mmCIF file with all atom_site columns, C-alpha atoms in Angstrom:
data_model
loop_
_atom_site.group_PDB
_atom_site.id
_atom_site.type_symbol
_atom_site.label_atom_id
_atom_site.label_alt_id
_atom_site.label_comp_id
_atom_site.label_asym_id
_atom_site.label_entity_id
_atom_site.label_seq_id
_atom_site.pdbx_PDB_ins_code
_atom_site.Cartn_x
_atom_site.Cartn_y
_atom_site.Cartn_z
_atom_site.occupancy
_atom_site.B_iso_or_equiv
_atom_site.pdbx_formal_charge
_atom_site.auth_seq_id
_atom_site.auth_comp_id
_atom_site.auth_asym_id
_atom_site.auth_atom_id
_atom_site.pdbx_PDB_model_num
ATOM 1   C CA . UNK E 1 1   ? 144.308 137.465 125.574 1.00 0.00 ? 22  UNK E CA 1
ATOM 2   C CA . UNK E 1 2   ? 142.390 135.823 122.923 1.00 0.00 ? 23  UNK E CA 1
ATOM 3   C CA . UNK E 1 3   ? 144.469 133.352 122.242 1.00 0.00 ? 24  UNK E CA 1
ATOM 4   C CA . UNK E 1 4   ? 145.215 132.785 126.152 1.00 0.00 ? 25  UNK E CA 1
ATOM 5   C CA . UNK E 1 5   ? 141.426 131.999 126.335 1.00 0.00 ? 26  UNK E CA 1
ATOM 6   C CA . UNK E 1 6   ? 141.650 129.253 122.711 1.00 0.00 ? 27  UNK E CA 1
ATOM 7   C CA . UNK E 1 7   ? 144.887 127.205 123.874 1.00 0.00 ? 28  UNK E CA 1
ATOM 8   C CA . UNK E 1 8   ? 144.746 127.611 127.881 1.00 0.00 ? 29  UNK E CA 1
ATOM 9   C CA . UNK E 1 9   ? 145.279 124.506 129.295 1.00 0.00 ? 30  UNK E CA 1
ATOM 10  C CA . UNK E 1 10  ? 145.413 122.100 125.846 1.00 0.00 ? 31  UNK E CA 1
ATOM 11  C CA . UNK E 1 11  ? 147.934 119.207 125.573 1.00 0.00 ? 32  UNK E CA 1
ATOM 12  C CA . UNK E 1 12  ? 149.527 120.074 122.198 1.00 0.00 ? 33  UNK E CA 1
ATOM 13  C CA . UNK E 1 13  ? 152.201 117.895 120.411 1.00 0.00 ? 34  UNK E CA 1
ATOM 14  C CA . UNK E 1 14  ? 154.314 119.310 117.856 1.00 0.00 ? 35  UNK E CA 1
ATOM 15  C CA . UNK E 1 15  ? 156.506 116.868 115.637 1.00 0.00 ? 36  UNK E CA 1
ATOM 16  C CA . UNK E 1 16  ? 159.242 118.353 113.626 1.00 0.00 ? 37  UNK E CA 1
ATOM 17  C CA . UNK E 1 17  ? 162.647 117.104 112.893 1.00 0.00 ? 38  UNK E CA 1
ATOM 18  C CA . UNK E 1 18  ? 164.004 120.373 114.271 1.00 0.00 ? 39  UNK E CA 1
ATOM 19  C CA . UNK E 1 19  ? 165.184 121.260 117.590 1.00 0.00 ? 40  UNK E CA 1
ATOM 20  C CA . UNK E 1 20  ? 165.052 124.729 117.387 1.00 0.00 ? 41  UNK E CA 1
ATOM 21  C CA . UNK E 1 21  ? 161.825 124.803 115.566 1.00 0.00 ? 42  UNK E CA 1
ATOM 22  C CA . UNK E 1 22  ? 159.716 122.566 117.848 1.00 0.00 ? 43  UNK E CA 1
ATOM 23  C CA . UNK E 1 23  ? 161.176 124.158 121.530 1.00 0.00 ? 44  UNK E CA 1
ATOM 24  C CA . UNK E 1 24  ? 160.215 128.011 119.796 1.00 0.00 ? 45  UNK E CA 1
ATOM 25  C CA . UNK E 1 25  ? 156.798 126.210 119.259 1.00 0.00 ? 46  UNK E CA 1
ATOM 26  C CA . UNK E 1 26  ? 156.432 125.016 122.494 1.00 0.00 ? 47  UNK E CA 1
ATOM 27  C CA . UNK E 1 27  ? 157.589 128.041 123.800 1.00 0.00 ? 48  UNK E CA 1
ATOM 28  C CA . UNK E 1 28  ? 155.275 130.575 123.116 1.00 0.00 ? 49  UNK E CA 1
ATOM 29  C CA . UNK E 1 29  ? 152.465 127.603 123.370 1.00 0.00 ? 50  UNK E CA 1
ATOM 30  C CA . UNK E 1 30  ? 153.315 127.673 127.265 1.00 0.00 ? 51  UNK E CA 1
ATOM 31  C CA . UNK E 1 31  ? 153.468 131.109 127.708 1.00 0.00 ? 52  UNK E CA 1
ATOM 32  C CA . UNK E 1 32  ? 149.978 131.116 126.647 1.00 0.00 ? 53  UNK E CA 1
ATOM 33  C CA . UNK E 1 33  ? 148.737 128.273 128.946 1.00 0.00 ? 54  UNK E CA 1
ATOM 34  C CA . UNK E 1 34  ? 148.728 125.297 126.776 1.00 0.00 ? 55  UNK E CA 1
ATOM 35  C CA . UNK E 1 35  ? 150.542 122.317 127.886 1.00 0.00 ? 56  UNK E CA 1
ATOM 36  C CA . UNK E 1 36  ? 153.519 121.554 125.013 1.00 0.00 ? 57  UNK E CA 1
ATOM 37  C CA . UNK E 1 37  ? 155.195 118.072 123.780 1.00 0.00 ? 58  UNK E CA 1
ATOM 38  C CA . UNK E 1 38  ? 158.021 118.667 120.940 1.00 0.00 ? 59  UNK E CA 1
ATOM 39  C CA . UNK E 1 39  ? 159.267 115.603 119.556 1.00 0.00 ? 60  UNK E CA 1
ATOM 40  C CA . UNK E 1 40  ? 161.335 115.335 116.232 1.00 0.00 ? 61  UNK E CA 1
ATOM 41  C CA . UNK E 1 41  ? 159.631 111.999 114.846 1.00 0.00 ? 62  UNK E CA 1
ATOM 42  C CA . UNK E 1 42  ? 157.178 109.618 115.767 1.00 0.00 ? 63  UNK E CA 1
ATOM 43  C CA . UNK E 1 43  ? 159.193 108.193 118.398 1.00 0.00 ? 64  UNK E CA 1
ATOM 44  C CA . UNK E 1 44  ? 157.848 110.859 120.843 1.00 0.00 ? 65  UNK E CA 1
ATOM 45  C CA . UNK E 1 45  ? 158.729 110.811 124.866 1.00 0.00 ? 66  UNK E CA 1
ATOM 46  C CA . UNK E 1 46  ? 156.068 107.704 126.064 1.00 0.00 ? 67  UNK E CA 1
ATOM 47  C CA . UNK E 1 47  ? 156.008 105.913 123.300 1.00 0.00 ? 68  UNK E CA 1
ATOM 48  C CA . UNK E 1 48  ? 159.110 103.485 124.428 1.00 0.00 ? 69  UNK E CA 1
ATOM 49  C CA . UNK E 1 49  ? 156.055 102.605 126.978 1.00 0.00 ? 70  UNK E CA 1
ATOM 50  C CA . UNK E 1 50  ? 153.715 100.746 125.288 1.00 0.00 ? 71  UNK E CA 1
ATOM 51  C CA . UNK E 1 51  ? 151.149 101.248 128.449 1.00 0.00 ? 72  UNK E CA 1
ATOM 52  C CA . UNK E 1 52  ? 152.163 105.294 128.353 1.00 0.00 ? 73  UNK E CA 1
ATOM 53  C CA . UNK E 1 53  ? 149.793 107.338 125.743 1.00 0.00 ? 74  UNK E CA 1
ATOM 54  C CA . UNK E 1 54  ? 149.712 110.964 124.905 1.00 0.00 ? 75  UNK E CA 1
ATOM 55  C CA . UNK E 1 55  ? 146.529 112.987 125.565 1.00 0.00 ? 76  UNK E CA 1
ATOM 56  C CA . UNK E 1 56  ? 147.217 115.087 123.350 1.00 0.00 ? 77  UNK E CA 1
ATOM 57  C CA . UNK E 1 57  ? 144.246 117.164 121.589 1.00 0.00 ? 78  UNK E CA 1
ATOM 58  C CA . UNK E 1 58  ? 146.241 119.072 119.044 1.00 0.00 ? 79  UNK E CA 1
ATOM 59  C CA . UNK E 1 59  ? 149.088 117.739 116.500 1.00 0.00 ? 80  UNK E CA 1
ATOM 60  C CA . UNK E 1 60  ? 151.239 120.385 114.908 1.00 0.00 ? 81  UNK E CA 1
ATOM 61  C CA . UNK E 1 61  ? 153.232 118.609 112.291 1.00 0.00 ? 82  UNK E CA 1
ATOM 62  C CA . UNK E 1 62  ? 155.903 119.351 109.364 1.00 0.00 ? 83  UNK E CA 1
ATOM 63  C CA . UNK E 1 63  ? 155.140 118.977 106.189 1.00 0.00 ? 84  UNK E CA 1
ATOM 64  C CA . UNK E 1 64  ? 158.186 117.019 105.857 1.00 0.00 ? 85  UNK E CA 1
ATOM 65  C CA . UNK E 1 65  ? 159.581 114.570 108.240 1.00 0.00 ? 86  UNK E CA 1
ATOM 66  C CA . UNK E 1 66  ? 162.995 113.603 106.895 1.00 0.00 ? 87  UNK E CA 1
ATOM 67  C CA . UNK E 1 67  ? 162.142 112.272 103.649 1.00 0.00 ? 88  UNK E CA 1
ATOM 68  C CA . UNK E 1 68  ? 158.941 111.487 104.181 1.00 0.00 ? 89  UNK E CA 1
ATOM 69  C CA . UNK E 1 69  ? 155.005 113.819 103.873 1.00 0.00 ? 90  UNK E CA 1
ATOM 70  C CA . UNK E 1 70  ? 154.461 114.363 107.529 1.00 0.00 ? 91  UNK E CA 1
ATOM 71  C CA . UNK E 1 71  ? 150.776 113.880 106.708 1.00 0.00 ? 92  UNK E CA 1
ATOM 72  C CA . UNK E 1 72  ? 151.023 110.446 105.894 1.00 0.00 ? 93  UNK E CA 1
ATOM 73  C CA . UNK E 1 73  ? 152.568 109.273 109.426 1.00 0.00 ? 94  UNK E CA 1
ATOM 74  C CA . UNK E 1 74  ? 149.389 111.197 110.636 1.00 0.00 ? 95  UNK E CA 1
ATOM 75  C CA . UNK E 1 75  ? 147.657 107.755 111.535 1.00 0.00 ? 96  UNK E CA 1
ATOM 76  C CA . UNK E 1 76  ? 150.832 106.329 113.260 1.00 0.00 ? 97  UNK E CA 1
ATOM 77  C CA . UNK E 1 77  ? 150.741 109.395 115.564 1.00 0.00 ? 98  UNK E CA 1
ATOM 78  C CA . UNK E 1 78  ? 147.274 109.140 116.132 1.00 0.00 ? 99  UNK E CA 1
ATOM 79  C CA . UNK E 1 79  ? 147.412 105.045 117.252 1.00 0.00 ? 100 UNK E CA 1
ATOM 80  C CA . UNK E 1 80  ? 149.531 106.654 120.256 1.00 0.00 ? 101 UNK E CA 1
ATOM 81  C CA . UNK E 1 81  ? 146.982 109.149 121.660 1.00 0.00 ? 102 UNK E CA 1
ATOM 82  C CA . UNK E 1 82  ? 144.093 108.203 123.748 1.00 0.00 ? 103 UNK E CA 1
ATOM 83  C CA . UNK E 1 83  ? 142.405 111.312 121.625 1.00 0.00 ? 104 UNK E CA 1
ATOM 84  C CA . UNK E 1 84  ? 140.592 109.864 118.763 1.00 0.00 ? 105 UNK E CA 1
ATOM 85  C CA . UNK E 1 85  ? 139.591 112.763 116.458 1.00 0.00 ? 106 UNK E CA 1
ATOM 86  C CA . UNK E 1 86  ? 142.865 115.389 117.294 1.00 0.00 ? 107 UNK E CA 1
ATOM 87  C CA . UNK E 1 87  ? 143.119 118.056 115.749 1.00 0.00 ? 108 UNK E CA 1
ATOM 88  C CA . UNK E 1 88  ? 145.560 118.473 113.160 1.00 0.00 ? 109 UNK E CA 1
ATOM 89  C CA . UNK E 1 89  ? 147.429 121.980 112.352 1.00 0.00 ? 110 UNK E CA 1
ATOM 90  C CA . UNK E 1 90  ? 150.158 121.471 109.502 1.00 0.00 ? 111 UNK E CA 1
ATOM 91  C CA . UNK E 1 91  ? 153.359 123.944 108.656 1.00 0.00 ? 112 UNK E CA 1
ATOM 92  C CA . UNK E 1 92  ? 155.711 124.554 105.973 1.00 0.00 ? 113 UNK E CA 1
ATOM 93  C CA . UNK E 1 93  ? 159.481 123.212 106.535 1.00 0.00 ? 114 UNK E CA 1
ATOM 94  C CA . UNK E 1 94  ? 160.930 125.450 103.983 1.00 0.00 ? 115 UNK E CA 1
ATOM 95  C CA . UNK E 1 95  ? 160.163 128.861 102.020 1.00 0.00 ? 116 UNK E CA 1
ATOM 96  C CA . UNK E 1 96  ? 158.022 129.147 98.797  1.00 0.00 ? 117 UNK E CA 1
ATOM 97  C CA . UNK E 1 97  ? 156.436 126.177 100.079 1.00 0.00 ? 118 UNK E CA 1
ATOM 98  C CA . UNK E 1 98  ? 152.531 126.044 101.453 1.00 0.00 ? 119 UNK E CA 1
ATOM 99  C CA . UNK E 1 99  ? 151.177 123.588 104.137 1.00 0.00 ? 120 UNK E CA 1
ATOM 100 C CA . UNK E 1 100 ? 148.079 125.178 102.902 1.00 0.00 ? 121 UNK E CA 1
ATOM 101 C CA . UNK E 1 101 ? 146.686 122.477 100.550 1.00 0.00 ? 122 UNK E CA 1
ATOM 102 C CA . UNK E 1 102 ? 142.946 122.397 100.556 1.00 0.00 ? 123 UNK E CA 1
ATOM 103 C CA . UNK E 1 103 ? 142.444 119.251 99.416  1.00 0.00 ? 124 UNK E CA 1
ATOM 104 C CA . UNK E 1 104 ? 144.665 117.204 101.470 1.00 0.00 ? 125 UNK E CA 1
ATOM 105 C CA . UNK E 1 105 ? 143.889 119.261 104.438 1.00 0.00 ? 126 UNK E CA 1
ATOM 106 C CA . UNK E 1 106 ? 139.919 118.442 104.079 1.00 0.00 ? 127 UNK E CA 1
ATOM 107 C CA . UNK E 1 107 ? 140.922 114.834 103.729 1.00 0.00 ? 128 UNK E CA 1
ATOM 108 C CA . UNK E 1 108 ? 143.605 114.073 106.911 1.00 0.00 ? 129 UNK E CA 1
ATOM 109 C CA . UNK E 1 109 ? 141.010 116.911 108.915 1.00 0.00 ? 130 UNK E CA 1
ATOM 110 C CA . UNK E 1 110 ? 143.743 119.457 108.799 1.00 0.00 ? 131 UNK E CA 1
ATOM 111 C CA . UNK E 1 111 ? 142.014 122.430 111.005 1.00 0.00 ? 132 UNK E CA 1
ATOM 112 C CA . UNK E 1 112 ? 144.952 124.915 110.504 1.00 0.00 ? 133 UNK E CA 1
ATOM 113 C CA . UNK E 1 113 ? 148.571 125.952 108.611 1.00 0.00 ? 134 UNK E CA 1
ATOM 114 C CA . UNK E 1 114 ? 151.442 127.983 109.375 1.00 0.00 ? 135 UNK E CA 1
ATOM 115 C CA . UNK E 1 115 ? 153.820 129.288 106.135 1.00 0.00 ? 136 UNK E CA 1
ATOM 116 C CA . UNK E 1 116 ? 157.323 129.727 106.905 1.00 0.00 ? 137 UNK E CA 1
ATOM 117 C CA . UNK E 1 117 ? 159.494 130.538 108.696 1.00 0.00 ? 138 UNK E CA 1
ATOM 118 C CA . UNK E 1 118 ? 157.110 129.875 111.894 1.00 0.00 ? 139 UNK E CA 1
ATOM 119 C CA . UNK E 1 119 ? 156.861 132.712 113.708 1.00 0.00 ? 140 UNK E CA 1
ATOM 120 C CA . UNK E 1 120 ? 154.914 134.107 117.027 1.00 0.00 ? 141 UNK E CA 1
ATOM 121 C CA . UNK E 1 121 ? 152.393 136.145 114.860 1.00 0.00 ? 142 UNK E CA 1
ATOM 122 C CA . UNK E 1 122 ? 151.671 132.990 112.709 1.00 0.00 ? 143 UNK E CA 1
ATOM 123 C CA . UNK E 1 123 ? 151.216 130.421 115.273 1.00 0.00 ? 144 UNK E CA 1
ATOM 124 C CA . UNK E 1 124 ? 149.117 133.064 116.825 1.00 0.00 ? 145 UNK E CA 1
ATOM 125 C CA . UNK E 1 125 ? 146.856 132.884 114.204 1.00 0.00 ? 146 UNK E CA 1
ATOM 126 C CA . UNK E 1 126 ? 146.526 129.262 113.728 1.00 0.00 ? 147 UNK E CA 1
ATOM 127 C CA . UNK E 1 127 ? 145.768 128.450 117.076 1.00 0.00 ? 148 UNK E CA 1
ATOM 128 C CA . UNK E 1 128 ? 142.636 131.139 116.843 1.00 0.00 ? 149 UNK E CA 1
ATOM 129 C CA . UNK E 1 129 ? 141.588 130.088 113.421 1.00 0.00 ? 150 UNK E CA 1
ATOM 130 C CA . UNK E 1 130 ? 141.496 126.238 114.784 1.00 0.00 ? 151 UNK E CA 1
ATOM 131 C CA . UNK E 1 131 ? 139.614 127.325 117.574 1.00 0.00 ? 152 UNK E CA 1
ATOM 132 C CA . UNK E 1 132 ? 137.125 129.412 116.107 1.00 0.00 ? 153 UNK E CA 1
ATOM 133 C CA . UNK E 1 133 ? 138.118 133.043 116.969 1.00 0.00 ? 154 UNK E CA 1
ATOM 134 C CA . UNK E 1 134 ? 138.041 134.938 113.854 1.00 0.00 ? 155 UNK E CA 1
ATOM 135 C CA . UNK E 1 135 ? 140.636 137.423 113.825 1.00 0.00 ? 156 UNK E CA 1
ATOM 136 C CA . UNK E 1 136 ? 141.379 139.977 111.226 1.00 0.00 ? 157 UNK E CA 1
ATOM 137 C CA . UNK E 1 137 ? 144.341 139.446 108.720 1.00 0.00 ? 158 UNK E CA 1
ATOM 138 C CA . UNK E 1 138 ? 145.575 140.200 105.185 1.00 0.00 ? 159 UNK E CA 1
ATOM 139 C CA . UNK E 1 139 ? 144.623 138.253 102.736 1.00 0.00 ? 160 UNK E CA 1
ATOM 140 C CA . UNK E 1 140 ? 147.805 135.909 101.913 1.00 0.00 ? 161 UNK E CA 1
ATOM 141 C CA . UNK E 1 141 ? 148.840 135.727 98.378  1.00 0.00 ? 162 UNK E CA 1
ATOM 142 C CA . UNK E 1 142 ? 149.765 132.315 96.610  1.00 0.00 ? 163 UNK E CA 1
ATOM 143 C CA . UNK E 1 143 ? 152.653 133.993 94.878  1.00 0.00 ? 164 UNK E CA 1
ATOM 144 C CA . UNK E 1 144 ? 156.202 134.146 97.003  1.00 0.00 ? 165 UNK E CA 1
ATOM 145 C CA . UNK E 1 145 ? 158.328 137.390 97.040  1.00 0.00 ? 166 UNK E CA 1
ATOM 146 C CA . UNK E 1 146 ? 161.686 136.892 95.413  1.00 0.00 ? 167 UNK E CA 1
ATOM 147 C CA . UNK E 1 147 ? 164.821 137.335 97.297  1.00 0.00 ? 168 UNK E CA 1
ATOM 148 C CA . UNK E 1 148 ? 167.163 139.470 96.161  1.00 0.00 ? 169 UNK E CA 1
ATOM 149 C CA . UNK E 1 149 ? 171.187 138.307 97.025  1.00 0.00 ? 170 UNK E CA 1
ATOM 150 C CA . UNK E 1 150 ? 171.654 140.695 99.916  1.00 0.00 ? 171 UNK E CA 1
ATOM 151 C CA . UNK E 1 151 ? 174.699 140.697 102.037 1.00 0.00 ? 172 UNK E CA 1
ATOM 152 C CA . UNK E 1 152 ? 173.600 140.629 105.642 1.00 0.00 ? 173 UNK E CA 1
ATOM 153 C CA . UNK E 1 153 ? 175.895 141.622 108.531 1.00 0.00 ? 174 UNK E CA 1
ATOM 154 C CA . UNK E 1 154 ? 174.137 140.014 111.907 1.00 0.00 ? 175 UNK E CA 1
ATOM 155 C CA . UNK E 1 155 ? 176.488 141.214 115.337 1.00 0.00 ? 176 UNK E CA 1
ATOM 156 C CA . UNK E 1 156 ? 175.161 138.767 117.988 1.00 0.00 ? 177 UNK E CA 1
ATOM 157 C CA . UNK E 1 157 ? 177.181 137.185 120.396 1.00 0.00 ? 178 UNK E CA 1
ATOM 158 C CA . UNK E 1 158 ? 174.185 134.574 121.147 1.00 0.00 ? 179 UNK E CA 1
ATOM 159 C CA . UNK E 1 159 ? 175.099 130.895 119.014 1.00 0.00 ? 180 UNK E CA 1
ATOM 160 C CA . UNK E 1 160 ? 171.910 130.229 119.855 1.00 0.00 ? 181 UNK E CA 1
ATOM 161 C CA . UNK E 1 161 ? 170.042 133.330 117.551 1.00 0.00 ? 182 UNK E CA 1
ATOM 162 C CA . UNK E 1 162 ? 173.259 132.891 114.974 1.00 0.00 ? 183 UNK E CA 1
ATOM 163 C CA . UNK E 1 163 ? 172.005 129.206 114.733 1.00 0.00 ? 184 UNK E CA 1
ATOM 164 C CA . UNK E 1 164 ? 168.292 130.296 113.747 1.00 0.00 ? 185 UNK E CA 1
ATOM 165 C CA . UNK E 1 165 ? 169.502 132.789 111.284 1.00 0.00 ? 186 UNK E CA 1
ATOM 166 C CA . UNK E 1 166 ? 171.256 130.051 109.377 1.00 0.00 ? 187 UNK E CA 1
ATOM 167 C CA . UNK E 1 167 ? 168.313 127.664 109.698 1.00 0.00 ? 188 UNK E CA 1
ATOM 168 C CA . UNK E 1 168 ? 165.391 129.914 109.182 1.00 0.00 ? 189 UNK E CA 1
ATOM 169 C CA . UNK E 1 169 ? 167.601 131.782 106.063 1.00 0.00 ? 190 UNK E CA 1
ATOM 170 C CA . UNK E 1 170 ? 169.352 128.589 104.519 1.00 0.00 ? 191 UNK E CA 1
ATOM 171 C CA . UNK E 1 171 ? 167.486 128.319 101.486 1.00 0.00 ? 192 UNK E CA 1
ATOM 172 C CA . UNK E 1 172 ? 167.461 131.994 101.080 1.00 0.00 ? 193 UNK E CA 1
ATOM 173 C CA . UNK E 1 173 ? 170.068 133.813 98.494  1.00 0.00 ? 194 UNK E CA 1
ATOM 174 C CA . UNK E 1 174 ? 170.997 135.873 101.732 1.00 0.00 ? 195 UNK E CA 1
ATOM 175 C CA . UNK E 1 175 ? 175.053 135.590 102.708 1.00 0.00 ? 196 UNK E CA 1
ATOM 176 C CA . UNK E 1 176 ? 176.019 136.310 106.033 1.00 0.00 ? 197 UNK E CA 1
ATOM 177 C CA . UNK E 1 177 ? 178.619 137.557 108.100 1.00 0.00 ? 198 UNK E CA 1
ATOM 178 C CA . UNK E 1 178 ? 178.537 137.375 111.722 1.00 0.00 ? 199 UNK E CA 1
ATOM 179 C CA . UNK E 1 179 ? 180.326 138.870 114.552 1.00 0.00 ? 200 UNK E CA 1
ATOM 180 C CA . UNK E 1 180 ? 180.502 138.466 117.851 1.00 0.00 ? 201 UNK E CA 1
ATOM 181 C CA . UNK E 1 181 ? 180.444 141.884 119.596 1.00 0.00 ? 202 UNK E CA 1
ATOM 182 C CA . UNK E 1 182 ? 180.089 145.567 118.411 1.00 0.00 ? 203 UNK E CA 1
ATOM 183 C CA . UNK E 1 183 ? 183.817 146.171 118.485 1.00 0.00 ? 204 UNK E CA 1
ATOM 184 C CA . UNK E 1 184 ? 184.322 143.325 115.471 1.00 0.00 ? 205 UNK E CA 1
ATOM 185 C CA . UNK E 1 185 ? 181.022 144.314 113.621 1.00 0.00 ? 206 UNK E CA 1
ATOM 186 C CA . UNK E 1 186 ? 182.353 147.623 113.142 1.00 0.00 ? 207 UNK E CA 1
ATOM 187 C CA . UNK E 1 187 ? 185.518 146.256 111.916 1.00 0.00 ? 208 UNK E CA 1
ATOM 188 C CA . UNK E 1 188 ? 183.938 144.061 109.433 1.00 0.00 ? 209 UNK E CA 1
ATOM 189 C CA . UNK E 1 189 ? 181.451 146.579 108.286 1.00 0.00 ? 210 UNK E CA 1
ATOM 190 C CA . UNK E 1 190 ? 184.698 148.825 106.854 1.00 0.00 ? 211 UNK E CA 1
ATOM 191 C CA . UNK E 1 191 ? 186.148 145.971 105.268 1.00 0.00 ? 212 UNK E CA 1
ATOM 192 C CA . UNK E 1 192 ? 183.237 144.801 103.114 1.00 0.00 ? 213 UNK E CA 1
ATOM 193 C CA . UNK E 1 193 ? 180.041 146.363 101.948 1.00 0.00 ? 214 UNK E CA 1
ATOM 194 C CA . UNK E 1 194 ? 176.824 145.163 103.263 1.00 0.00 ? 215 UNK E CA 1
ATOM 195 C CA . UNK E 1 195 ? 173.068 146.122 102.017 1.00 0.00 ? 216 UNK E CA 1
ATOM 196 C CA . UNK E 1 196 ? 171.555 145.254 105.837 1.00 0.00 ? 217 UNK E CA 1
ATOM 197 C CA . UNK E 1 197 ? 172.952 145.021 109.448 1.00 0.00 ? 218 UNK E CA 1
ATOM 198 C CA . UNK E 1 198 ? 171.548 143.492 112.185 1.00 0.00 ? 219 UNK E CA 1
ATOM 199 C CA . UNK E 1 199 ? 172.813 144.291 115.763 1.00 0.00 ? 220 UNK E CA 1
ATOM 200 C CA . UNK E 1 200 ? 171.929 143.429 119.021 1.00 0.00 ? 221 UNK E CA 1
ATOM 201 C CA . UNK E 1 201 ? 171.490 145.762 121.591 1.00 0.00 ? 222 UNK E CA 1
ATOM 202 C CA . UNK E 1 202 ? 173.420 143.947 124.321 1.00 0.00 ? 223 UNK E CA 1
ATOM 203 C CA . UNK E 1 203 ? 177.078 142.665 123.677 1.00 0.00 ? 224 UNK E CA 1
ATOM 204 C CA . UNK E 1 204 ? 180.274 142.359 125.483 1.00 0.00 ? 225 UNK E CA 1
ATOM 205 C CA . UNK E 1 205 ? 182.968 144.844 124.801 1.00 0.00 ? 226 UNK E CA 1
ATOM 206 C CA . UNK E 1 206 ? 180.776 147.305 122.502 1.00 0.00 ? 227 UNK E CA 1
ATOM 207 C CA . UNK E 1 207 ? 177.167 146.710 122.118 1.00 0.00 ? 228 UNK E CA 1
ATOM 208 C CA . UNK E 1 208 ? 174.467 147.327 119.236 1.00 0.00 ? 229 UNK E CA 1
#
């Protein structure tokens, strides 16, 4: 509800080079009211138009887009907007890295950060500290947990979620095994040894 009441009704416009990323973004900024953009550069929807501007209030940006510090094509985005002071909310494109740089934020006017991966609980939070609804939270250490090499058996028959485990685990020491249905997860689970399995509850042929 409370963050119903902070984004209901806000043009937002998340940039970030990926697809999934951006539409899970905009996704769960709908369902809470806001009105959602997702572009993967700078070359977002209107701006082919030069009369065509974005009214936009609220930039969510990568901290990397391609090879460049999304930060620093800030002012590019901003020339296309017909809001002059946005506000600016930042997140981390990778793990053990922080979009949570004091410094920088205080000097682009970043208002917010999201830590990866970018989840519903964390975008949750940004919107409410950005909007000035305190809301109770742990405090968030600066050290990272390290992975341990775990095996990881994932039975999904959605490409779709099998496509966000590989992005949002890529840079993990995880390995994974997929299959497609209960019947082959079973099969595969005899054949190798696993330390976690992940199953879906619906499948064709035998489910979680």
């Amino acid at each position: 509800a409370a963050v119903r009441t902070a984004v209901q009704e806000r043009e937002i416009l998340v940039i970030d080079e990926h697809d999934l990323v951006g539409n899970y973004i905009c996704k769960c900024l709908t369902q809470w009211g806001a009105k959602c953009m997702h572009s993967g550069d700078l070359n977002f929807a209107c701006v082919q138009i030069k009369s065509c501007r974005s009214n936009a209030e609220l930039i969510i940006v990568s901290d990397r887009l391609g090879e460049e510090d999304g930060l620093s094509e800030v002012e590019a985005i901003k020339a296309r907007l017909n809001c002059k002071n946005p506000v600016l909310c930042t997140m981390s494109s990778s793990p053990g890295v922080s979009s949570n740089r004091p410094e920088i934020n205080y000097l682009f006017g970043v208002k917010g950060s999201m830590g990866w991966p970018v989840t519903r609980g964390g975008l949750r939070r940004a919107m409410l500290e950005i909007y000035g609804i305190s809301v109770n939270r742990p405090i968030e250490k600066e050290s990272f947990v390290e992975l341990n090499p775990l095996r990881l058996l994932i039975a999904d028959d959605s490409e779709n979620n099998r496509m966000l485990f590989d992005f949002f685990l890529k840079d993990t020491p995880f390995r994974l095994w997929y299959a497609s249905d209960g019947e082959e997860a079973v099969q595969i689970y005899r054949e190798n040894n696993f330390d976690l399995v992940l199953m879906d509850i619906q499948m064709p042929v035998k489910d979680g």
